[in-house]
mmCIF file of C-alpha atoms in Angstrom:
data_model
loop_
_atom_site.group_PDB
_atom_site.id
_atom_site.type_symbol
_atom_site.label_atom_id
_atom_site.label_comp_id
_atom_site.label_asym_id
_atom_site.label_seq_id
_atom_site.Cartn_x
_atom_site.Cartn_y
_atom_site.Cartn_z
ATOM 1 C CA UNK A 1 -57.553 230.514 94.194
ATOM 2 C CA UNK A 2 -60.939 229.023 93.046
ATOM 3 C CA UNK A 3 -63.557 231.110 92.730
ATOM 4 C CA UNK A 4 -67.322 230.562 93.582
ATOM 5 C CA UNK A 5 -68.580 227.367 91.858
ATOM 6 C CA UNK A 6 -72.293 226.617 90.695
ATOM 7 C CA UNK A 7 -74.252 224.093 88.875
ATOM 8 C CA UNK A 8 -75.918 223.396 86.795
ATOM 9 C CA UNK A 9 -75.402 226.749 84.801
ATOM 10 C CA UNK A 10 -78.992 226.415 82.720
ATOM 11 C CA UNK A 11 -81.942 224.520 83.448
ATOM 12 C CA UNK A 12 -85.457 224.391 81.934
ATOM 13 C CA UNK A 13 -88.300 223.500 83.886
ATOM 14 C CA UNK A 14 -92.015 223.803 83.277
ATOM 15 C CA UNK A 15 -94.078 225.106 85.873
ATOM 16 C CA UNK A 16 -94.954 223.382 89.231
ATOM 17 C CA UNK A 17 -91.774 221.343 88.851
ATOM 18 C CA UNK A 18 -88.782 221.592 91.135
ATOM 19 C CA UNK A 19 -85.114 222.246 90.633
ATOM 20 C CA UNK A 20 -82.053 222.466 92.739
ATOM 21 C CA UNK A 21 -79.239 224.593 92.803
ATOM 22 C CA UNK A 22 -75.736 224.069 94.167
ATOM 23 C CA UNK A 23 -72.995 226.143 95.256
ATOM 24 C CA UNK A 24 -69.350 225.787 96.698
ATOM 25 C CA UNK A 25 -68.091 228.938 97.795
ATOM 26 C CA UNK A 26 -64.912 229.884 98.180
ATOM 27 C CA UNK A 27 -62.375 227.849 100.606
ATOM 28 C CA UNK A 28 -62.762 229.249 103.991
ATOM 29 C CA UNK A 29 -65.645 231.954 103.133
ATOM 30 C CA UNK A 30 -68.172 231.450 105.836
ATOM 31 C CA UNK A 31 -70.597 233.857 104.292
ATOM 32 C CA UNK A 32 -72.880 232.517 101.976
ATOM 33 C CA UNK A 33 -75.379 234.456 99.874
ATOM 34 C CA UNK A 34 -77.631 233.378 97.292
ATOM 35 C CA UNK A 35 -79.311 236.119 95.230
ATOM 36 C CA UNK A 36 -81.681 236.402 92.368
ATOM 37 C CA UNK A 37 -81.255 238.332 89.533
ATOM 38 C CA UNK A 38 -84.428 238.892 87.154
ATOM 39 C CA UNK A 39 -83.669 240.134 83.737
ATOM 40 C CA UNK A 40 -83.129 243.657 84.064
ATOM 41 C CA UNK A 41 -82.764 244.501 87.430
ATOM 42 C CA UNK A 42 -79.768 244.053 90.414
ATOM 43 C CA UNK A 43 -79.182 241.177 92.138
ATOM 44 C CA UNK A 44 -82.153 240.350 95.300
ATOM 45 C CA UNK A 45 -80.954 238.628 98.292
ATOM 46 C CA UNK A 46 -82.723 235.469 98.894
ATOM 47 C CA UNK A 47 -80.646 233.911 101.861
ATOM 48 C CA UNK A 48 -77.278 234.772 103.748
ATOM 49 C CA UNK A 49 -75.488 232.181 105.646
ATOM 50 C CA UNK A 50 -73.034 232.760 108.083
ATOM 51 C CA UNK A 51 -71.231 229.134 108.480
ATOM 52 C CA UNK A 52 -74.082 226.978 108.256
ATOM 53 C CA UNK A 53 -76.667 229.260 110.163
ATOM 54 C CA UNK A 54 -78.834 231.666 108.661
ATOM 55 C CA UNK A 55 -78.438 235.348 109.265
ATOM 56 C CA UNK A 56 -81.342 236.713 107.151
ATOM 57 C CA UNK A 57 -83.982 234.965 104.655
ATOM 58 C CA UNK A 58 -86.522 238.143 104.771
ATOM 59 C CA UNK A 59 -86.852 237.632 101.263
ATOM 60 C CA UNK A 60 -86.992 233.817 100.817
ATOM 61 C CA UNK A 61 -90.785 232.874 99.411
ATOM 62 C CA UNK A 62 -90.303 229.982 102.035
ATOM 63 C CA UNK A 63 -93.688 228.411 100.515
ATOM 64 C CA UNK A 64 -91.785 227.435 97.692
ATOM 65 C CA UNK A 65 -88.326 228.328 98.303
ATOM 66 C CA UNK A 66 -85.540 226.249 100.425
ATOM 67 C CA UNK A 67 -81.555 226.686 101.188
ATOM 68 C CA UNK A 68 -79.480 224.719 103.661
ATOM 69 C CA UNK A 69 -75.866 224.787 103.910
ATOM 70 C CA UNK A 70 -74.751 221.420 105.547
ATOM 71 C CA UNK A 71 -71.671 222.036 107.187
ATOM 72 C CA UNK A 72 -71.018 225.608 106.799
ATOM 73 C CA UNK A 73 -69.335 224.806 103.387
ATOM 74 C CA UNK A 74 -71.493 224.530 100.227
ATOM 75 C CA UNK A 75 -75.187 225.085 99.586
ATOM 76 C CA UNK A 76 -78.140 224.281 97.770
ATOM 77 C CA UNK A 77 -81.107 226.125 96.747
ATOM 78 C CA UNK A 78 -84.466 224.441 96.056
ATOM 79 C CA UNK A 79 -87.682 225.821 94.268
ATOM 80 C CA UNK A 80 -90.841 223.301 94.797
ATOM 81 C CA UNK A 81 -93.130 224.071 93.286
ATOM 82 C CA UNK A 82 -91.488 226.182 90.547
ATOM 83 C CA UNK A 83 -93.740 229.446 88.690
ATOM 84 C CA UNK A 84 -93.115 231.169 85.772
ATOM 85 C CA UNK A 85 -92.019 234.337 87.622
ATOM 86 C CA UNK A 86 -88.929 232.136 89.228
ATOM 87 C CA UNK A 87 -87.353 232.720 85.617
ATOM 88 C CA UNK A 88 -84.223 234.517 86.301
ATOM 89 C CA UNK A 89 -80.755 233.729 87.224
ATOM 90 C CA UNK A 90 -79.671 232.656 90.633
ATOM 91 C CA UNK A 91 -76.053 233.590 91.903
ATOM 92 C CA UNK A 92 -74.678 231.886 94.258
ATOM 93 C CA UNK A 93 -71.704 234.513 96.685
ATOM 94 C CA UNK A 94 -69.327 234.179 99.434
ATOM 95 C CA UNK A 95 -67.070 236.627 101.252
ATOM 96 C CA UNK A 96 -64.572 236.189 103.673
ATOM 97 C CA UNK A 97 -66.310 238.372 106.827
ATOM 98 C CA UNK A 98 -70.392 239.525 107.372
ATOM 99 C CA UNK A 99 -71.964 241.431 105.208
ATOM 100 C CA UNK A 100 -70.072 244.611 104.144
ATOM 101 C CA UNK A 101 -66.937 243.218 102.350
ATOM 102 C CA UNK A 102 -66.027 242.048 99.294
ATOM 103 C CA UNK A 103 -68.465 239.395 97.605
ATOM 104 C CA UNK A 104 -67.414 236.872 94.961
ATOM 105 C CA UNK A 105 -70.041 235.625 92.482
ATOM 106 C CA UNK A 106 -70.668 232.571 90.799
ATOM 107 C CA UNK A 107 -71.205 232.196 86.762
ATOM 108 C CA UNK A 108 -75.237 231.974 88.449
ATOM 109 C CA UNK A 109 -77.420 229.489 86.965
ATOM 110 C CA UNK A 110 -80.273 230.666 84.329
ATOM 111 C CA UNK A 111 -83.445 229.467 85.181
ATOM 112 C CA UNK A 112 -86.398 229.241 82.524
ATOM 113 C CA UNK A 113 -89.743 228.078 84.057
ATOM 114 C CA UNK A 114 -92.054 227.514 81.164
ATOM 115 C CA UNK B 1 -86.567 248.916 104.868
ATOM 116 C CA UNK B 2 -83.686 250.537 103.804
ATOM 117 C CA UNK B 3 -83.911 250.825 99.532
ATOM 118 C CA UNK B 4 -80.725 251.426 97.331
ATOM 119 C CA UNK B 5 -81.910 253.455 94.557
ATOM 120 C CA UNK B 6 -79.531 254.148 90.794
ATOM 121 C CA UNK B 7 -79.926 256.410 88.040
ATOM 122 C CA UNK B 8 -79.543 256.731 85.563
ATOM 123 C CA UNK B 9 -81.327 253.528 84.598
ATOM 124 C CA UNK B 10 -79.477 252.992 81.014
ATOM 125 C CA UNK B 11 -76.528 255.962 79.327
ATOM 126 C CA UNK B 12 -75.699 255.609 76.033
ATOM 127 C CA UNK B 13 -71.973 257.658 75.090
ATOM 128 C CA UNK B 14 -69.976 258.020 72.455
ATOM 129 C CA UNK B 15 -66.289 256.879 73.021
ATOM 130 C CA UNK B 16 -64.515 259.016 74.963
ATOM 131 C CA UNK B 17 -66.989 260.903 76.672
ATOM 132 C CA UNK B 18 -67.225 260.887 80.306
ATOM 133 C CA UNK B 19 -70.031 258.981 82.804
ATOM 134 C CA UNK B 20 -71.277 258.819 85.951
ATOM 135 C CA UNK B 21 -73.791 256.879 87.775
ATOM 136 C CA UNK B 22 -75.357 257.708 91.423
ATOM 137 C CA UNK B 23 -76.753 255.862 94.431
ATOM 138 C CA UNK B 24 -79.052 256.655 97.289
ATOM 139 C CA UNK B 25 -80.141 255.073 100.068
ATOM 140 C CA UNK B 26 -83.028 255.964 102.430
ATOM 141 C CA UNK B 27 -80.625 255.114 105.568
ATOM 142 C CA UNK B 28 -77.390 255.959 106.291
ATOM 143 C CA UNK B 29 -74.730 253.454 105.431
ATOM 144 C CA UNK B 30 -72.074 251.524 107.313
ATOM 145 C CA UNK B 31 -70.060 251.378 103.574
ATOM 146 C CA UNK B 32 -70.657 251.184 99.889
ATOM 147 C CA UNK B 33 -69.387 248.997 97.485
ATOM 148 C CA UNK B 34 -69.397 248.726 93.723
ATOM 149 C CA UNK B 35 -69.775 246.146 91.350
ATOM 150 C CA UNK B 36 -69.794 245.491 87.255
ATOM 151 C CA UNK B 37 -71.429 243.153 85.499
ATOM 152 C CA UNK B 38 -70.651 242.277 82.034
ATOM 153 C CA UNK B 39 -73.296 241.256 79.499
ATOM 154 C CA UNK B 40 -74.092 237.733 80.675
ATOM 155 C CA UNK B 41 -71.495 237.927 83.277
ATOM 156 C CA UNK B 42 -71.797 237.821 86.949
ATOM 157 C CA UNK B 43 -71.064 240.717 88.954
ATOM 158 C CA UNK B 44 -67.452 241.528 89.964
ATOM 159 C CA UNK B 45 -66.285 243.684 92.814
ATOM 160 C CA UNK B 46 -64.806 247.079 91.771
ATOM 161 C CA UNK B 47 -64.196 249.025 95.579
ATOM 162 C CA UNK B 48 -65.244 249.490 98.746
ATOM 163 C CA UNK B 49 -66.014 252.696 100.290
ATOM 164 C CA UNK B 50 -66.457 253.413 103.932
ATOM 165 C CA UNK B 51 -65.352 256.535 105.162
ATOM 166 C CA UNK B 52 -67.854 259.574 105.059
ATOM 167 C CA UNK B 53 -66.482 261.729 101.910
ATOM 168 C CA UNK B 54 -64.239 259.259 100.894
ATOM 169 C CA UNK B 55 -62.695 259.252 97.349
ATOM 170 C CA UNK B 56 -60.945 256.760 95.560
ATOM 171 C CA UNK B 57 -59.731 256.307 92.123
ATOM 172 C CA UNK B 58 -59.129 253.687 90.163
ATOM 173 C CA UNK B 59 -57.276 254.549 86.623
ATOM 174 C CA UNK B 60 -60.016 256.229 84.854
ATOM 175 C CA UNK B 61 -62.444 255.422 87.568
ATOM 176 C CA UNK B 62 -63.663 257.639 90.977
ATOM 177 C CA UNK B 63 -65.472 256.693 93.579
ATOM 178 C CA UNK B 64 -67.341 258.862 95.994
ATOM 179 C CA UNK B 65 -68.776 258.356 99.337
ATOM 180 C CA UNK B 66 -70.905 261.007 100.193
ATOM 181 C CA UNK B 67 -70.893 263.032 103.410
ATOM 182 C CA UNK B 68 -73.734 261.943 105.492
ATOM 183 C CA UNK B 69 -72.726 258.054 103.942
ATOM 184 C CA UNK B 70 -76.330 258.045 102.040
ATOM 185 C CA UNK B 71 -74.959 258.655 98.507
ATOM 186 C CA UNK B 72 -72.128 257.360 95.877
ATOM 187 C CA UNK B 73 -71.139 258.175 92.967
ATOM 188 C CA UNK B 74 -69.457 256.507 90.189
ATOM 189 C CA UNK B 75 -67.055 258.678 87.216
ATOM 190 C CA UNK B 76 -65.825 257.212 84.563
ATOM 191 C CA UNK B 77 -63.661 259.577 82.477
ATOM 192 C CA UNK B 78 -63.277 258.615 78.772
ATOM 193 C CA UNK B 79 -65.434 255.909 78.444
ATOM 194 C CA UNK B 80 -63.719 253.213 76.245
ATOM 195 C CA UNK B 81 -66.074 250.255 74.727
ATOM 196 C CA UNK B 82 -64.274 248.164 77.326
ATOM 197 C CA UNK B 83 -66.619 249.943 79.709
ATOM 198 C CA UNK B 84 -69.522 248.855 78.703
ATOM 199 C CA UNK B 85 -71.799 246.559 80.725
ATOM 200 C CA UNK B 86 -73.994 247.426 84.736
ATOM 201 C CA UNK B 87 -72.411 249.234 87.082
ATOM 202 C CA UNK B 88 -74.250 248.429 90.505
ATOM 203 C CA UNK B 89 -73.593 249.960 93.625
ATOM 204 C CA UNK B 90 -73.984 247.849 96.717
ATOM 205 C CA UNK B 91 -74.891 249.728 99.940
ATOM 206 C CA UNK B 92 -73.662 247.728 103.604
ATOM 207 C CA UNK B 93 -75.718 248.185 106.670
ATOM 208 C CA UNK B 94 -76.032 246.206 109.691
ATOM 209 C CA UNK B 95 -75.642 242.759 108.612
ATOM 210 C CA UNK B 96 -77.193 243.484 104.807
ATOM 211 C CA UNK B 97 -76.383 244.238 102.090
ATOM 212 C CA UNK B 98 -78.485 246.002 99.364
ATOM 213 C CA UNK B 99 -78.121 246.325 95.438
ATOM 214 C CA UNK B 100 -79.278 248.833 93.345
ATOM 215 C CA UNK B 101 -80.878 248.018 90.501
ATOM 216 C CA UNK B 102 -78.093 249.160 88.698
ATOM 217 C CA UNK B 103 -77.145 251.281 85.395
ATOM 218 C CA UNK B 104 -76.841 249.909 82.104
ATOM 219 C CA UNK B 105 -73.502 251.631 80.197
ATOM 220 C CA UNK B 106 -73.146 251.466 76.518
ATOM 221 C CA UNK B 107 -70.588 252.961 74.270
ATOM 222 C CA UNK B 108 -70.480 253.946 71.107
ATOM 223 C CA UNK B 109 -67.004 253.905 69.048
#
């Protein structure tokens, strides 16, 4: 079985830029979560999809932070403008059910705002 | 809003000794699940728990849900270097779920 894919898995960006991150989750996971991880510390939920709508974004900086998931399958994540406290890796998860079972990360890609 | 709190924050042992890391949440749980996450790695599921005083094991590893389903614990009984890396503990409630910040395991040999 394939497991959660992501791209790109570094970028470098300077400040006030914008980057976008992709994810295709597992076949037939129709939960969706994309966290972020700061050096450091756990993983913060930024968005959780279930198919293509969104269950919770209570953390999503929606001034500068956007995720869609087109047709319940994969995902992207967009930063516009992009700070220097974005630094940090975003992982991209799936898992079969809501939330409460078994989640399957991504490599994550390593963001570096400088 | 419900917070998922670890500690210890970082353990150092010696090979062979024995570890443990805890988790507490300021609400009562709906499950608890556990994760590790190498150096550089991403975080892979270990167990679910989701019964109130459940125990599992895993080889060298125990799991414990506690009673009121606001605590877990994590035992690892001689610690080999292959242990080393974040042990996070995850805790499910509603529709969220919450990571704690984790704890950092290293071991000497």
């Amino acid at each position: 079985e394939a497991g959660v894919a992501q791209s790109p898995r570094y970028k470098i960006i300077e400040k006030r830029q914008s980057v976008a991150f992709w994810c295709n989750p597992i076949s037939g996971h129709a939960t969706l979560y994309w966290y972020q991880q700061i050096l450091g510390q756990g993983p913060k939920l930024l968005i959780q999809f279930q198919n293509n709508g969104v269950v919770d974004d209570s953390q999503l900086p929606k001034d500068r932070f956007s995720a869609e998931r087109l047709k319940g399958v994969d995902s992207t994540l967009k930063i516009q403008p992009a700070k220097l406290e974005d630094s940090a890796v975003y992982l991209c998860a799936s898992s079969s059910q809501r939330a409460g079972t078994e989640a399957f990360f991504g490599q994550g890609t390593r963001l570096t705002v400088v | 809003g419900q917070q998922v709190m670890q500690i210890p924050q970082y353990q150092h042992v010696q090979e062979g000794e024995d570890f443990t890391t805890y988790c507490n949440s300021s609400t009562t749980l709906s499950n608890i699940q556990w994760y590790k996450q190498r150096p550089g790695g991403h975080p892979v599921f270990l167990i679910q728990l989701v019964k109130s005083g459940e125990v599992k094991k895993q080889k060298r590893l125990t799991f414990q849900f506690g009673e009121a389903k606001k605590n877990s614990s994590l035992h690892i009984t001689a610690t080999q270097t292959t242990d080393v890396g974040t042990y996070f503990c995850a805790g499910g409630g509603g529709f969220k779920t919450i990571f704690g910040a984790g704890t950092r395991l290293f071991v000497k040999a």
